[in-house]
mmCIF file of C-alpha atoms in Angstrom:
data_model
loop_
_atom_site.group_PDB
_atom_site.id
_atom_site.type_symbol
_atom_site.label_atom_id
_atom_site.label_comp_id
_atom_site.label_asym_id
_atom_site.label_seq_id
_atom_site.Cartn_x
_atom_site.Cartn_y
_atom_site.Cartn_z
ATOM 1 C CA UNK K 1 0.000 0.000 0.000
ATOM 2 C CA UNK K 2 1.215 3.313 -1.156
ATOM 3 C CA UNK K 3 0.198 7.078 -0.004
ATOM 4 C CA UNK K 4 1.088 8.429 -2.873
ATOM 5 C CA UNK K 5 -0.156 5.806 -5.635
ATOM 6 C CA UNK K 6 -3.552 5.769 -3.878
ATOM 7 C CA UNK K 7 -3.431 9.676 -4.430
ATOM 8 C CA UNK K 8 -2.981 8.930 -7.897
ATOM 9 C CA UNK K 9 -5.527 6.103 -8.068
ATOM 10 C CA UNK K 10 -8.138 8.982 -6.331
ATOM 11 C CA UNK K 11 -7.148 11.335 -9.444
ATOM 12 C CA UNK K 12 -7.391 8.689 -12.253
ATOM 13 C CA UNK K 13 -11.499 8.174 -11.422
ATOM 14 C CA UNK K 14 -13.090 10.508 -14.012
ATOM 15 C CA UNK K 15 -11.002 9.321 -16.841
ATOM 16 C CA UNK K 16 -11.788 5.361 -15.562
ATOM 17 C CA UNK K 17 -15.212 6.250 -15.288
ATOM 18 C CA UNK K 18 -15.083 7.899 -18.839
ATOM 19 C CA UNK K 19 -13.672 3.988 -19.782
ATOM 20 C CA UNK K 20 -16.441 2.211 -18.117
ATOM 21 C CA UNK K 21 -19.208 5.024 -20.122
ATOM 22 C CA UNK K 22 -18.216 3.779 -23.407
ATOM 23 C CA UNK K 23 -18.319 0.233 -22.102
ATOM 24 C CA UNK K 24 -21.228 0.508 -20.815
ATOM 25 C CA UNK K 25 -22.640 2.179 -24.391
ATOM 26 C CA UNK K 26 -21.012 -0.364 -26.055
ATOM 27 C CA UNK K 27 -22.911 -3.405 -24.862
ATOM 28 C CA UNK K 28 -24.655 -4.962 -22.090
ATOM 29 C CA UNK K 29 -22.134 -6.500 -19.110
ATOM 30 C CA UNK K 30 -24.561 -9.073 -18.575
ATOM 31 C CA UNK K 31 -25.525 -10.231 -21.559
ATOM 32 C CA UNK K 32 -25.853 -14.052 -21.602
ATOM 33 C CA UNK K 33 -27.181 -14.247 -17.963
ATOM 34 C CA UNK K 34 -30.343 -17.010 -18.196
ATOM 35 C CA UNK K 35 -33.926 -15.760 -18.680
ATOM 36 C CA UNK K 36 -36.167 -16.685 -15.489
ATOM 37 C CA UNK K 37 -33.422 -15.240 -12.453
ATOM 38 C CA UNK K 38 -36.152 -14.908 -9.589
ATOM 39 C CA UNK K 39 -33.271 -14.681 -7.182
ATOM 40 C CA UNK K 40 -29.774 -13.060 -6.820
ATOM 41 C CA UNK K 41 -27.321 -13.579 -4.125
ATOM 42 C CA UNK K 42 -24.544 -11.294 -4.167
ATOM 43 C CA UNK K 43 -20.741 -12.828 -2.266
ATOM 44 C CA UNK K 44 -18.296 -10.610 -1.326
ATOM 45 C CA UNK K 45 -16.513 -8.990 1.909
ATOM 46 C CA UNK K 46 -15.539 -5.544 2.620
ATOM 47 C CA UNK K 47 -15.958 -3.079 -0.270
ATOM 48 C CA UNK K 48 -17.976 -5.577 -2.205
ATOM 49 C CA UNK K 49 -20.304 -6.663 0.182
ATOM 50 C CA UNK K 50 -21.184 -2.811 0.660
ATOM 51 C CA UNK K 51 -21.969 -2.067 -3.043
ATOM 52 C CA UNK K 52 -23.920 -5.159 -2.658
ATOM 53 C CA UNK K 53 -26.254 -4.521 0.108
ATOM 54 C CA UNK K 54 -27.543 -1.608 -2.081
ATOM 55 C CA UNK K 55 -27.467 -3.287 -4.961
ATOM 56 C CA UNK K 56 -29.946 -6.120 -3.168
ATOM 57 C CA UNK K 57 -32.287 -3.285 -1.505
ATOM 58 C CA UNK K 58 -32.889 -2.073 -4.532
ATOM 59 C CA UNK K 59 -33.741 -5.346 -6.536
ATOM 60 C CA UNK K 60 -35.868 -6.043 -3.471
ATOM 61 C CA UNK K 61 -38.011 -2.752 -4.675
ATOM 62 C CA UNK K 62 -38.222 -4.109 -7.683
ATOM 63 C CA UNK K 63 -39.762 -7.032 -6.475
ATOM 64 C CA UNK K 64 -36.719 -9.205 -7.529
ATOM 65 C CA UNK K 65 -35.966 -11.336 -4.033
ATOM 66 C CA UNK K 66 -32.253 -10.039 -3.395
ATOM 67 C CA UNK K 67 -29.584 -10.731 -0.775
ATOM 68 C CA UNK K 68 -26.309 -8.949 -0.207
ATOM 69 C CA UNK K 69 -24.382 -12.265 2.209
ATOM 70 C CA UNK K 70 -20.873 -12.288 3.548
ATOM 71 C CA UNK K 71 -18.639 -15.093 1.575
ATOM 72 C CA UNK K 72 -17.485 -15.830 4.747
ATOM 73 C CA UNK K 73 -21.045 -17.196 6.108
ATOM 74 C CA UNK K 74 -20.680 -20.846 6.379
ATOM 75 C CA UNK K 75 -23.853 -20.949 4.186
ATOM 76 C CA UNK K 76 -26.231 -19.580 2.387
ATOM 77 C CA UNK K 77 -29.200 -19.666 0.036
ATOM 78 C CA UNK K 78 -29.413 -23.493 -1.805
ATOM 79 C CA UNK K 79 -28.397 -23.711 -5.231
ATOM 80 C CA UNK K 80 -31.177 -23.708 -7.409
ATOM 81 C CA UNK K 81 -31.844 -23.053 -11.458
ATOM 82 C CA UNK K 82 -33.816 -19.655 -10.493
ATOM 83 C CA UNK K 83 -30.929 -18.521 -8.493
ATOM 84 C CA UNK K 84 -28.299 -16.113 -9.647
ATOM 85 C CA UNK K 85 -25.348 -15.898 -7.495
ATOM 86 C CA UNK K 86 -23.248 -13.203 -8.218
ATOM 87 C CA UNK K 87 -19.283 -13.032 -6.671
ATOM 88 C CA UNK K 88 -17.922 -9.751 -6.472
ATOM 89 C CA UNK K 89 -14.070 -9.784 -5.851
ATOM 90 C CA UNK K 90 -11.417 -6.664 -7.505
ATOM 91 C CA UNK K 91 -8.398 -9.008 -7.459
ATOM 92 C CA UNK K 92 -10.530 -12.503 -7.853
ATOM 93 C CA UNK K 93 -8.671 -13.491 -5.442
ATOM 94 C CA UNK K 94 -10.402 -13.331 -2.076
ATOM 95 C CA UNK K 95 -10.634 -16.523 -0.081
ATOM 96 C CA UNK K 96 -13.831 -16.226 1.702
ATOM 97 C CA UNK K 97 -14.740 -15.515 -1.599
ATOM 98 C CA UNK K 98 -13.752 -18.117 -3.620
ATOM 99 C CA UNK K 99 -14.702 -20.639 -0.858
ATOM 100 C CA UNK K 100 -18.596 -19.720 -1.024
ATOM 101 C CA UNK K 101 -18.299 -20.038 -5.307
ATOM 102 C CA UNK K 102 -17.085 -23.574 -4.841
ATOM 103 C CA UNK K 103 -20.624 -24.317 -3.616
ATOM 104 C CA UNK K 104 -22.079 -23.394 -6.451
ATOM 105 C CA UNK K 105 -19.405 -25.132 -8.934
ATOM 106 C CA UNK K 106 -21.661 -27.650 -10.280
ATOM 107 C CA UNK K 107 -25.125 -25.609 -10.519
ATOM 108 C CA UNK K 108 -27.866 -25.642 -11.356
ATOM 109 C CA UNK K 109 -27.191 -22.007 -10.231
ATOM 110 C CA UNK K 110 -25.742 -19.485 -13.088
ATOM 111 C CA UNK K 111 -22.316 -17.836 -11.534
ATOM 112 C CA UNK K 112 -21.558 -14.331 -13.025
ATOM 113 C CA UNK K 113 -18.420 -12.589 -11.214
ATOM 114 C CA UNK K 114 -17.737 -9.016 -11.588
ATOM 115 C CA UNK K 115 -13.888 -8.921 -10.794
ATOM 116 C CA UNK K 116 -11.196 -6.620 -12.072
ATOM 117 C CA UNK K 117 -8.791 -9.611 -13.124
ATOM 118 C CA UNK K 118 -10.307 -11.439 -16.314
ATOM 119 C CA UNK K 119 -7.900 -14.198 -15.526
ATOM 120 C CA UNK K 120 -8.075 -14.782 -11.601
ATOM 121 C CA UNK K 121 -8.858 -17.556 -9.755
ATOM 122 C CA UNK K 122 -12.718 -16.194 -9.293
ATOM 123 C CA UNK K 123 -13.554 -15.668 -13.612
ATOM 124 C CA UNK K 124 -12.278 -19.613 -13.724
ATOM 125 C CA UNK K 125 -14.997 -20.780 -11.745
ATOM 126 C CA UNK K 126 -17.796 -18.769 -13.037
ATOM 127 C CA UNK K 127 -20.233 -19.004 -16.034
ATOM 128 C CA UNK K 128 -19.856 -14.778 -17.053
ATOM 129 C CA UNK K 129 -17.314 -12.906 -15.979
ATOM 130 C CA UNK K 130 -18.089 -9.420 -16.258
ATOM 131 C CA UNK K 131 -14.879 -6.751 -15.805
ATOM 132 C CA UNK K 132 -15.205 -3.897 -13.969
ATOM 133 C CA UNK K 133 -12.665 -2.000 -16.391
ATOM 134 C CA UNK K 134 -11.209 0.019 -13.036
ATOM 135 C CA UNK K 135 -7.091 -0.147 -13.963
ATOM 136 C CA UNK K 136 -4.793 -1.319 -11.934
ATOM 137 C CA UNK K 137 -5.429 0.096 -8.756
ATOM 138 C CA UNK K 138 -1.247 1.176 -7.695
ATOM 139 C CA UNK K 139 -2.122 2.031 -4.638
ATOM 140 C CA UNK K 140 -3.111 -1.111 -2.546
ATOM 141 C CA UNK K 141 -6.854 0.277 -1.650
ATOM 142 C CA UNK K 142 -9.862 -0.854 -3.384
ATOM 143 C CA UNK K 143 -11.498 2.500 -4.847
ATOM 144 C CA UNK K 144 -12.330 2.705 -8.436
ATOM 145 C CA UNK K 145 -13.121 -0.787 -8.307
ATOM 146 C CA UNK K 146 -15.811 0.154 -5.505
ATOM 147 C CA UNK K 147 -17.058 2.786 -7.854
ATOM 148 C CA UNK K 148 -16.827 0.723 -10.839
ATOM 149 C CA UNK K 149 -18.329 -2.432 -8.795
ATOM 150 C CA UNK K 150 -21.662 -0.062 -7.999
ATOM 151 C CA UNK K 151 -21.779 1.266 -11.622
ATOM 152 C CA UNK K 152 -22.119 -2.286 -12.699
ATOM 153 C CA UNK K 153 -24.447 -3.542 -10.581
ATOM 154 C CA UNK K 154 -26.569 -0.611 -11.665
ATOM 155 C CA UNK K 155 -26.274 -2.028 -15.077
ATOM 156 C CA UNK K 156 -27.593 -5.754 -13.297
ATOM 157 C CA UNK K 157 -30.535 -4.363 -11.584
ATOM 158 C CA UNK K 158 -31.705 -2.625 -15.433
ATOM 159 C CA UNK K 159 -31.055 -6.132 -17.070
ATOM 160 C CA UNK K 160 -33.265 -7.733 -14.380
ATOM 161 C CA UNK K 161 -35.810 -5.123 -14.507
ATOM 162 C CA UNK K 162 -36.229 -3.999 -17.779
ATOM 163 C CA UNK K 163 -35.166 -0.249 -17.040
ATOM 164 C CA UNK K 164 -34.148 1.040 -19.887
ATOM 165 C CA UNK K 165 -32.142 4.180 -18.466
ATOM 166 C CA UNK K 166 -28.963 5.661 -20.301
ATOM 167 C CA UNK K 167 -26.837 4.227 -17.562
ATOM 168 C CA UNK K 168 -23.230 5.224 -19.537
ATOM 169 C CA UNK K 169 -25.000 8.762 -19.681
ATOM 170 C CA UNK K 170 -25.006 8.274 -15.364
ATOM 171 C CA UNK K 171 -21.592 7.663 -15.511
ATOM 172 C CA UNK K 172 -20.683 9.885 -17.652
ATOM 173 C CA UNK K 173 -22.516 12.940 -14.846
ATOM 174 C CA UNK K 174 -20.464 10.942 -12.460
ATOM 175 C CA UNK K 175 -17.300 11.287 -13.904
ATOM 176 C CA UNK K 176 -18.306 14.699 -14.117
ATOM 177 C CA UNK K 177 -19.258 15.055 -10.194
ATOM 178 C CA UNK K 178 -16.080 13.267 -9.591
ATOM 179 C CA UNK K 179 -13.314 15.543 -11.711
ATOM 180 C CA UNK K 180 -15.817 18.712 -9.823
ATOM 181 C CA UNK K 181 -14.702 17.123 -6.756
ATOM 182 C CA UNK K 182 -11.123 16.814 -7.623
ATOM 183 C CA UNK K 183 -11.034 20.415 -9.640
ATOM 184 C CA UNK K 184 -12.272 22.271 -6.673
ATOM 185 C CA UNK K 185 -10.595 20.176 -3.609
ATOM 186 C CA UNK K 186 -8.739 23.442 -2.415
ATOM 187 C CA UNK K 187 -11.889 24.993 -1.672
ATOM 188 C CA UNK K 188 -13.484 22.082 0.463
ATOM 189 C CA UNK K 189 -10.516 19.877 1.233
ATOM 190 C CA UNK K 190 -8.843 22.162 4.055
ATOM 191 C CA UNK K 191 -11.290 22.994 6.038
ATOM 192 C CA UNK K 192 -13.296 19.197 6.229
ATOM 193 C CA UNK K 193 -9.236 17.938 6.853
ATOM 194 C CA UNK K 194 -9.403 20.689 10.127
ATOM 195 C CA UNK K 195 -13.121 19.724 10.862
ATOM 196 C CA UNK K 196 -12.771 16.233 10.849
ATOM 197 C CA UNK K 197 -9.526 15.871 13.058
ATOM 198 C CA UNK K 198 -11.079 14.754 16.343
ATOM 199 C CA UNK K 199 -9.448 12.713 18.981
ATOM 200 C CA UNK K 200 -11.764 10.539 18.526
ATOM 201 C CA UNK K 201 -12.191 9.342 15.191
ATOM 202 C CA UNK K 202 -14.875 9.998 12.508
ATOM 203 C CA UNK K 203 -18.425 9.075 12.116
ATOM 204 C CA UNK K 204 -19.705 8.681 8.747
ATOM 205 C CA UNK K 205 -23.535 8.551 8.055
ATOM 206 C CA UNK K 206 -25.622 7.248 4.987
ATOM 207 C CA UNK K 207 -29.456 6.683 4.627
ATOM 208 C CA UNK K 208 -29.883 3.196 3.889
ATOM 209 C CA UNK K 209 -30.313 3.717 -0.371
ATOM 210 C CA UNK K 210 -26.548 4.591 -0.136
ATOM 211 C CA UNK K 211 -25.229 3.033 3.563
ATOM 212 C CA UNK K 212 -22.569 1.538 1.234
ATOM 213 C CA UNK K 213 -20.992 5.065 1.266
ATOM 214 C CA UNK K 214 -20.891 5.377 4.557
ATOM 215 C CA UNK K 215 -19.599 1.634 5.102
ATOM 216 C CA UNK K 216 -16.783 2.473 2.404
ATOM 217 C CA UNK K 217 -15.815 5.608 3.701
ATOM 218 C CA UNK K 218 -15.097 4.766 7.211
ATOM 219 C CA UNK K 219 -12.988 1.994 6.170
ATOM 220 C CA UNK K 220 -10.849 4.699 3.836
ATOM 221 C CA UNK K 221 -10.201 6.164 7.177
ATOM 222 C CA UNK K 222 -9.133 2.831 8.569
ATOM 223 C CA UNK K 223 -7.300 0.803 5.913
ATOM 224 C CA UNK K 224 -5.244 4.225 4.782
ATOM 225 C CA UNK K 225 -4.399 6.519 7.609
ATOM 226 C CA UNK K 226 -5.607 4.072 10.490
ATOM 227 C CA UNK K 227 -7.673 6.257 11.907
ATOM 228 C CA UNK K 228 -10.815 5.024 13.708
ATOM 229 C CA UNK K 229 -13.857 5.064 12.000
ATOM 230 C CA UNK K 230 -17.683 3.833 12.012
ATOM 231 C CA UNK K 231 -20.456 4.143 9.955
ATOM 232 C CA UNK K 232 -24.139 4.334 10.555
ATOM 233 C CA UNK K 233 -27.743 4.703 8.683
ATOM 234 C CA UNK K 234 -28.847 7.982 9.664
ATOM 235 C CA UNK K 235 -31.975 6.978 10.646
ATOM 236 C CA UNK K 236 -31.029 4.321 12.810
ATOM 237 C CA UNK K 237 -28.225 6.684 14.228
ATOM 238 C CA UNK K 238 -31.054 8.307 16.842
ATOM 239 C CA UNK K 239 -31.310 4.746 18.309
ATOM 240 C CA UNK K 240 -27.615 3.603 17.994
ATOM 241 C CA UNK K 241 -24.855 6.416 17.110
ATOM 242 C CA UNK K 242 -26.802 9.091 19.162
ATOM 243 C CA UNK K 243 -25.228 8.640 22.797
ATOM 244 C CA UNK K 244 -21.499 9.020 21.766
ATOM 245 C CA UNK K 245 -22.151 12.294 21.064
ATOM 246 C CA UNK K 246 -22.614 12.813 24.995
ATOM 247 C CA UNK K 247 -18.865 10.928 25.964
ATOM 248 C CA UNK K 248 -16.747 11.932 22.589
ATOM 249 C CA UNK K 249 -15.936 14.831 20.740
ATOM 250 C CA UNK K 250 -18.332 13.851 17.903
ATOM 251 C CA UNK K 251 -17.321 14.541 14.551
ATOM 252 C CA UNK K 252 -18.869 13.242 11.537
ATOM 253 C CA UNK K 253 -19.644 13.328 7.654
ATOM 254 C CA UNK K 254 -22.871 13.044 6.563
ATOM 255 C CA UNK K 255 -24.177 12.047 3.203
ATOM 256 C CA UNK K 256 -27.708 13.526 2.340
ATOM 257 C CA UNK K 257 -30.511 12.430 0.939
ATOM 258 C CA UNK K 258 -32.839 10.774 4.314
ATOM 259 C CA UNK K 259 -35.707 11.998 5.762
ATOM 260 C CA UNK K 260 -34.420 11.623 9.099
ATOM 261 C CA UNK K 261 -31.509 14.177 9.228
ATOM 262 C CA UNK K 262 -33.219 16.760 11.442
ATOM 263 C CA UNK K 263 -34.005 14.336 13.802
ATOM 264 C CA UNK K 264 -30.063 13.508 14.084
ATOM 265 C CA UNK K 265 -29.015 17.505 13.690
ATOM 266 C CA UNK K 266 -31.549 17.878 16.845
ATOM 267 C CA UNK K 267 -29.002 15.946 19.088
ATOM 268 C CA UNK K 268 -26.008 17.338 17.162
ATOM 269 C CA UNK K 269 -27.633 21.226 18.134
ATOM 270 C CA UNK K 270 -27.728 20.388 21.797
ATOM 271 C CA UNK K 271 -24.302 19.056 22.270
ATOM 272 C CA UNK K 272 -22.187 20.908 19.626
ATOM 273 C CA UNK K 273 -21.125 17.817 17.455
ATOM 274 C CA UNK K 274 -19.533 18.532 14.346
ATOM 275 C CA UNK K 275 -21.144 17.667 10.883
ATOM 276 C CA UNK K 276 -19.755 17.955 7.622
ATOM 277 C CA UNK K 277 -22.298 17.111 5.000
ATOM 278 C CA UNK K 278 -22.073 15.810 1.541
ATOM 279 C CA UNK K 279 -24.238 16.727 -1.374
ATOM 280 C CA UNK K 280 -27.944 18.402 -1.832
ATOM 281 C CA UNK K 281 -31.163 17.192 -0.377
ATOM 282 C CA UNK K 282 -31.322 14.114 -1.827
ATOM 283 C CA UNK K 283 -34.979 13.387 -0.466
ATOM 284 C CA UNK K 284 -37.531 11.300 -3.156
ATOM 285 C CA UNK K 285 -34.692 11.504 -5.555
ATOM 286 C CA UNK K 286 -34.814 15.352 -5.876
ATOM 287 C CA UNK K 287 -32.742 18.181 -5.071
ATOM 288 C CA UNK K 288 -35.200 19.773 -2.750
ATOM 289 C CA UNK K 289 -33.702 22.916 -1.041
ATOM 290 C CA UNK K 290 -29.778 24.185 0.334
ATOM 291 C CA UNK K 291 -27.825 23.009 2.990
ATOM 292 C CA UNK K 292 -28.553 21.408 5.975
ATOM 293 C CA UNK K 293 -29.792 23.968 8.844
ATOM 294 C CA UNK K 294 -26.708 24.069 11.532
ATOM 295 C CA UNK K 295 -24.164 21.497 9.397
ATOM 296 C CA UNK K 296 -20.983 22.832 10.253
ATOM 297 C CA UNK K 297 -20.172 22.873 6.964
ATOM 298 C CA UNK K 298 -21.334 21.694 3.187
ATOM 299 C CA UNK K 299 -19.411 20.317 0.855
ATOM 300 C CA UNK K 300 -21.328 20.599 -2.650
ATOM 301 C CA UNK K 301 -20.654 18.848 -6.567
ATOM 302 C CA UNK K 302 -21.916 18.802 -9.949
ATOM 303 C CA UNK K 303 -24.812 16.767 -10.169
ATOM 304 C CA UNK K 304 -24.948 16.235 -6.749
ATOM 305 C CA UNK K 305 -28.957 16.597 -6.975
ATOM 306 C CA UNK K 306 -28.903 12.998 -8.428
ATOM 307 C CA UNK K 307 -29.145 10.351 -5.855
ATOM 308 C CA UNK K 308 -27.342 7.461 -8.314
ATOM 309 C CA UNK K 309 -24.323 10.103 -9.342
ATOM 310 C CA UNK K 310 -24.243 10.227 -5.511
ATOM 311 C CA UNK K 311 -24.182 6.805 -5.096
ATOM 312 C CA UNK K 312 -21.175 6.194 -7.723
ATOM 313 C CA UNK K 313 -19.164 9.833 -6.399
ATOM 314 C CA UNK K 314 -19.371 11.099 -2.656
ATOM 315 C CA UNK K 315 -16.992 9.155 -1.186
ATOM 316 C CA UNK K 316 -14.526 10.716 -2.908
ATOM 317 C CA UNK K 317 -14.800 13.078 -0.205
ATOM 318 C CA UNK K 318 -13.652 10.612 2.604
ATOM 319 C CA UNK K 319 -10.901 9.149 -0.052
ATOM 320 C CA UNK K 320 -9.454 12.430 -0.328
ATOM 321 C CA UNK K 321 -8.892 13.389 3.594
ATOM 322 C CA UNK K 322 -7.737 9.735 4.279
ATOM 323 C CA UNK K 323 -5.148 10.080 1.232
ATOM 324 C CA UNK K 324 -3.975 13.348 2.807
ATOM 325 C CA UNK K 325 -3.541 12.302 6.361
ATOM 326 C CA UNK K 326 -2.117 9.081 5.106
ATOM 327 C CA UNK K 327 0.137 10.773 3.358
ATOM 328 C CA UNK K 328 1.019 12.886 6.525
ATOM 329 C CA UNK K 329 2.064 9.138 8.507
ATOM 330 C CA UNK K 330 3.793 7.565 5.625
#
């Protein structure tokens, strides 16, 4: 792992995501998955296993029966011919994952693995492989691959449910959002670096649609700069995060876009927590009004009224402070 590679890895997104647009336009990723999938079980750990759990919620709203597991559970869901079990590894080469596959090895269920290595150990043992076109990631730290890995399964959930949206056009916006982010970090990146410094580590909060940015964010603060970190759902935060706010200098980025943020920002007001928040009102899908009322500060992007650009860019954010205080313990 490398401070300074990851940097670059951080930089390289909007021309990788530019990559996976024309991909994308090209062709469907999934073509050749069976007709008749009434269930998808997605395998992965860490960064996979968070683009996964929203990637299941929303095949659940779909109506498609969905479930995000960890590869590591000693089981799961039965094979079946209806079953789609999906593997989601960057290198291919994760053991819990490649352990839950071998169930699977000789059906009935279809196996399509979204990995970043055509040629790893994962692709050999599944019926589609489906590349998430990130680059070598230099750095050590899975990031465009998490990116790429939700971009894809975007492109899974319109196969499944007919929707026939312009996802490379998404992408595109989120390239966009991301090279806003990176053009502009001088203007947001100093001050969230100072705000965010606590004693006590950082808090990072999601509503469920996108927990996986939460989930992946706190982790950038723990697998670069080793900093502690948690993430929560911000509506479950009032009944789980809420009391450390009373103990620990509270400090926290928040990603908007649930109807439950005043309810949080109500204890946050009465004990002077600090909030950095991500992004518009992201509420039904719409960019409904400014910033939130007493966030310490705001960091804003291109797009950012678009809950999937969100989905597939704001944790650039987090990326960026852990590459620079990484770069301050290398």
């Amino acid at each position: 792992m490398n401070s300074e590679l990851y940097l670059a890895d951080l930089e390289a997104k909007p021309a990788a995501l530019a990559t996976l647009a024309d991909t994308l336009a090209a062709g469907d990723p999934f073509e050749g998955l069976p007709d008749g999938v009434r269930r998808v079980l997605f395998l992965g750990m860490g960064s996979s296993r968070y683009a996964a759990g929203v990637a299941a919620l929303r095949l659940r709203a779909a109506g498609i029966d969905a479930y995000a597991d960890y590869a590591s559970a000693a089981a799961s869901y039965p094979a079946g011919p209806e079953t789609l079990v999906v593997p989601i590894s960057a290198t291919g080469t994760s053991r819990e994952t490649l352990d839950a596959v071998a169930r699977y090895a000789d059906g009935p269920s279809f196996v399509a693995a979204l990995t970043n290595h055509p040629g790893s150990a994962l692709a050999q043992a599944a019926d589609l492989v489906v590349p998430m076109h990130a680059g070598e990631e230099r750095g050590g730290v899975s990031c465009r691959t998490f990116q790429h890995t939700l971009a894809l399964l975007l492109a899974l959930e319109a196969r499944l449910t007919g929707d026939g949206r312009d996802l490379a056009g998404l992408v595109r916006r989120s390239a966009e959002a991301s090279a806003d982010l990176l053009d502009r970090r001088q203007e947001w990146l100093p001050l969230t670096l100072e705000l965010l410094d606590g004693p006590d580590g950082v808090y990072t909060i999601a509503p469920v649609e996108r927990l996986s940015s939460a989930e992946q964010s706190a982790l950038m603060f723990r697998e670069g700069p080793r900093r502690p970190a948690d993430a929560c759902e911000t509506g479950d935060w009032a009944h789980v995060d809420v009391y450390l706010t009373k103990t620990l200098d509270y400090r926290a980025l928040l990603f908007r876009g649930s109807g439950y943020e005043d309810q949080a920002m109500d204890w946050v007001r009465q004990r002077g927590s600090t909030v950095v928040t991500v992004g518009g009102d992201l509420v039904g899908g719409d960019l409904l009004g400014g910033d939130l009322k007493d966030a310490t500060a705001a960091i804003r992007y291109a797009h950012d009224g678009d809950a999937d650009v969100a989905l597939l860019t704001e944790t650039l954010v987090a990326e960026l402070v852990a590459a620079d205080w990484w770069s301050a313990v290398s």
